[in-house]
Short mmCIF file of C-alpha atoms in Angstrom, two decimals:
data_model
loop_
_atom_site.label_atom_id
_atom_site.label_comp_id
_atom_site.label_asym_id
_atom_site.label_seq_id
_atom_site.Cartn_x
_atom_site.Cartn_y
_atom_site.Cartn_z
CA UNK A 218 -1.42 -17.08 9.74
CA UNK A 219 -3.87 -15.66 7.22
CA UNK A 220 -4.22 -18.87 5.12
CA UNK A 221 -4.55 -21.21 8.62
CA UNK A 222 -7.59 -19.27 9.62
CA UNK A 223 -8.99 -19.02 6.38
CA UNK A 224 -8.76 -22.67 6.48
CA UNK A 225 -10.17 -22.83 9.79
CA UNK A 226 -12.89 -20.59 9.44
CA UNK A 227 -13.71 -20.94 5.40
CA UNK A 228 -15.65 -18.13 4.11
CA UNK A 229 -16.98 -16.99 7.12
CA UNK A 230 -13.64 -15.32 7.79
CA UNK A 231 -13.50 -11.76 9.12
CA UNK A 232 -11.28 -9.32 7.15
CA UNK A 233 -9.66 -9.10 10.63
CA UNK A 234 -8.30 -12.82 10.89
CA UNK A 235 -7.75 -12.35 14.80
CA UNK A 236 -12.09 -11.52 15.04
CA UNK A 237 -12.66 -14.55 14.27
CA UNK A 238 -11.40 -15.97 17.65
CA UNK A 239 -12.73 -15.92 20.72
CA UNK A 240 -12.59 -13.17 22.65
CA UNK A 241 -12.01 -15.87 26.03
CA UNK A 242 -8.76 -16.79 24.48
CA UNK A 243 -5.87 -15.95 26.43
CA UNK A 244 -3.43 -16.14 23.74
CA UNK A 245 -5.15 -14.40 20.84
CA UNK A 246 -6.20 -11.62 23.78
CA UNK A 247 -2.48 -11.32 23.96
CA UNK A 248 -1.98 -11.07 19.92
CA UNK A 249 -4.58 -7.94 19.72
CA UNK A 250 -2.80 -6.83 22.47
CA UNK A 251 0.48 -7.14 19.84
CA UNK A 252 -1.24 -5.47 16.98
CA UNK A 253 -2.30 -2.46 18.69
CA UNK A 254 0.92 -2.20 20.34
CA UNK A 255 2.61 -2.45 16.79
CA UNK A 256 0.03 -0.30 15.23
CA UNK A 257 0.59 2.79 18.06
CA UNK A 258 4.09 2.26 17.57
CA UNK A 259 4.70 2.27 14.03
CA UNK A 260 1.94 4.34 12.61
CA UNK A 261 3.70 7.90 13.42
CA UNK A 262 6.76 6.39 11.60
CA UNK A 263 4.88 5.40 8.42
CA UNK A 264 2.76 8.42 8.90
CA UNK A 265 6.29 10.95 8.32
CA UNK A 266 7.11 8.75 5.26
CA UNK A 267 3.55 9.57 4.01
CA UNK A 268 3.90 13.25 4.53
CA UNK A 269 6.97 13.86 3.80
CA UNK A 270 6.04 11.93 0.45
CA UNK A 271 2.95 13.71 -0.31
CA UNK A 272 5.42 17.49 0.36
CA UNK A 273 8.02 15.56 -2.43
CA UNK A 274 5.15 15.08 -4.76
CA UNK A 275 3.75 18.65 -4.49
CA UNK A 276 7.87 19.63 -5.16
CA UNK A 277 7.96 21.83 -1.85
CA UNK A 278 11.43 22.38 -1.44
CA UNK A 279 12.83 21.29 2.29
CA UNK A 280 13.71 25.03 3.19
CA UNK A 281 9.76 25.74 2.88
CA UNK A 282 8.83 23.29 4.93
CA UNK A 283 7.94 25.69 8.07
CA UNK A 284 6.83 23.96 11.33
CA UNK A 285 3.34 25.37 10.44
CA UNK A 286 3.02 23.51 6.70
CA UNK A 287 4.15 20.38 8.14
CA UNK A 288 1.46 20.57 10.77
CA UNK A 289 -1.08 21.44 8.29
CA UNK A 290 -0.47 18.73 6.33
CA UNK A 291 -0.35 16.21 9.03
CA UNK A 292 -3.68 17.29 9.91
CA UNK A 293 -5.23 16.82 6.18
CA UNK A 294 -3.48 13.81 6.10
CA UNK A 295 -4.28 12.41 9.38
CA UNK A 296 -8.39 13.85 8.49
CA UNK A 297 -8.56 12.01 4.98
CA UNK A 298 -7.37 8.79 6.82
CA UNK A 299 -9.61 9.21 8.98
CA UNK A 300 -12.45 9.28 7.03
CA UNK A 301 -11.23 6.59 4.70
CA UNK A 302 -10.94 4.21 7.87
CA UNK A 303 -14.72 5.48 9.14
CA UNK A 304 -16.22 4.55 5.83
CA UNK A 305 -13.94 1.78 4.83
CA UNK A 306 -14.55 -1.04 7.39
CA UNK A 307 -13.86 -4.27 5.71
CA UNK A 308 -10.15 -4.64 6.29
CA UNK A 309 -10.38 -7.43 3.05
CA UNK A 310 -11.46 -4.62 0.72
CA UNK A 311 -8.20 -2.73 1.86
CA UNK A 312 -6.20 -5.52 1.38
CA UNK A 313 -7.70 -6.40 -1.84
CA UNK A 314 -7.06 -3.00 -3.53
CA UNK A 315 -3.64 -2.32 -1.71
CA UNK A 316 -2.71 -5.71 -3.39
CA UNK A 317 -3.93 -5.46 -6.78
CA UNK A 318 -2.23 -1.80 -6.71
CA UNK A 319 0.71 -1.73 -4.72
CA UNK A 320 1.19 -5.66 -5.59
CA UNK A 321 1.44 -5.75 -9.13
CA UNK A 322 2.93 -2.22 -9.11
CA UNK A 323 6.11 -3.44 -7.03
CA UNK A 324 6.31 -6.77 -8.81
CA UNK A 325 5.95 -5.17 -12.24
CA UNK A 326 5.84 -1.65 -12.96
CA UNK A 327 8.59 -0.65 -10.87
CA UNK A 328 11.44 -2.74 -11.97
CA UNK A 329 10.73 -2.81 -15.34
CA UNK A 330 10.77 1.12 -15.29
CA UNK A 331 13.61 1.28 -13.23
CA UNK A 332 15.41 -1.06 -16.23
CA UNK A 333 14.30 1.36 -19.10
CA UNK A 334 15.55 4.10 -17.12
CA UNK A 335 18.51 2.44 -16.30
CA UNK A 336 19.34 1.44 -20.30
CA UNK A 337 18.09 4.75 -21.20
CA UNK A 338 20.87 6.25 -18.96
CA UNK A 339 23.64 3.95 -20.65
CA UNK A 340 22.64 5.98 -24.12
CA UNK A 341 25.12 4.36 -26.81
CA UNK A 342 26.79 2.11 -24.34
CA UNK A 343 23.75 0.10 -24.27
CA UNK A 344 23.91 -3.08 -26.01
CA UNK A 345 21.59 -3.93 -28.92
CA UNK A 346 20.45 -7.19 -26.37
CA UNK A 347 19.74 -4.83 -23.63
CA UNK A 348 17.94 -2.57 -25.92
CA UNK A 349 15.17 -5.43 -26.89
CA UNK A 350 14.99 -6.23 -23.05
CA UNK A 351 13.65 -2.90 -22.50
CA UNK A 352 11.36 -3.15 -25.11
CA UNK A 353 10.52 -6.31 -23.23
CA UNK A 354 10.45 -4.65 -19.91
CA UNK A 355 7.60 -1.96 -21.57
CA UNK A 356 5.24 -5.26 -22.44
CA UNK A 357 5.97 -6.47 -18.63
CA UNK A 358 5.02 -2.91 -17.64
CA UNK A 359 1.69 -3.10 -19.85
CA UNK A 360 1.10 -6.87 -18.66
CA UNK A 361 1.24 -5.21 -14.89
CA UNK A 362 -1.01 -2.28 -15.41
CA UNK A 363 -3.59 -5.00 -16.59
CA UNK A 364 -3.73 -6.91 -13.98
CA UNK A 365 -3.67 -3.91 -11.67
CA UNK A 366 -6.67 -2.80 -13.10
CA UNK A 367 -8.17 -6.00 -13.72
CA UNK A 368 -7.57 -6.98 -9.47
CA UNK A 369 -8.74 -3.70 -9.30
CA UNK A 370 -12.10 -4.28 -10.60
CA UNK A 371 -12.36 -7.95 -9.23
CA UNK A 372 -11.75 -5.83 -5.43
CA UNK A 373 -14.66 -3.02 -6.42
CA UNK A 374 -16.90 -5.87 -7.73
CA UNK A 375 -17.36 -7.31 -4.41
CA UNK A 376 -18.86 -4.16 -3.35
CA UNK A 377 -19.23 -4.82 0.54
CA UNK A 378 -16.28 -2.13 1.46
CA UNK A 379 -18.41 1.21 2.37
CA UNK A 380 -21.02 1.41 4.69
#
């Protein structure tokens, strides 16, 4: 959908794809009428995943997880997004770093740590093949942490994200 309207519109594309339509037609009406129903309905369900992810990372065991600290943290949570979306209005810039992090970090990083860990696990059992392909799997790592940073940079470069 992205690419059609890009190719409609060129490079006078919103970062929203669906502002670029009129706001007349009928049928894209009723697709921002479908994103903001998805949006209300699945943001509470990504936004548990996100706390309960941000509690893991601060190691706060589940029996200290009072009704009060999970509240607390919703509302930092919910305050920093928040201000992220009130200064970060270019939906493009969003998508450009989420990409060049989360992108190259699921497509590289990730699996190639999960296979070290994985042949690090076997100890001795691991063959002397499987032993080079983690050695391997460290320069895909490297390789993916480049570009990473380098999309990274490209995405701060264009410098139209904060207003």
């Amino acid at each position: 959908v992205s690419a059609m309207a890009f190719l409609t519109f060129g490079a006078n594309c919103d970062g929203l794809i669906l502002n670029n339509y009129s706001t007349k037609d009928l049928l894209i009406s009723a697709s921002r009428f479908a994103v903001a129903i998805s949006l209300i309905f699945s943001y509470p369900l990504l936004f548990v995943g996100t706390r309960d992810g941000t509690l893991d990372l601060l190691k706060i065991s589940e029996e200290k997880r009072t009704v009060s600290l999970l509240n607390q943290t919703t509302f930092a949570l919910l305050g920093l997004t928040t201000a992220l979306a009130w200064k970060l209005t270019d939906l493009s810039f969003v998508s450009s770093i989420s990409g060049a992090v989360f992108g190259t970090a699921l497509i590289f990083v990730y699996p190639s740590l999960m296979f070290r860990a994985a042949i690090k696990n076997l100890g001795d059992k691991a063959t002397a093949t499987e032993k080079k392909e983690s050695t391997f799997a460290m320069l895909v790592n490297l390789v993916g942490i480049a570009v990473g940073i380098i999309g990274t940079k490209m995405a701060l470069g264009s410098g139209q994200a904060i207003h």
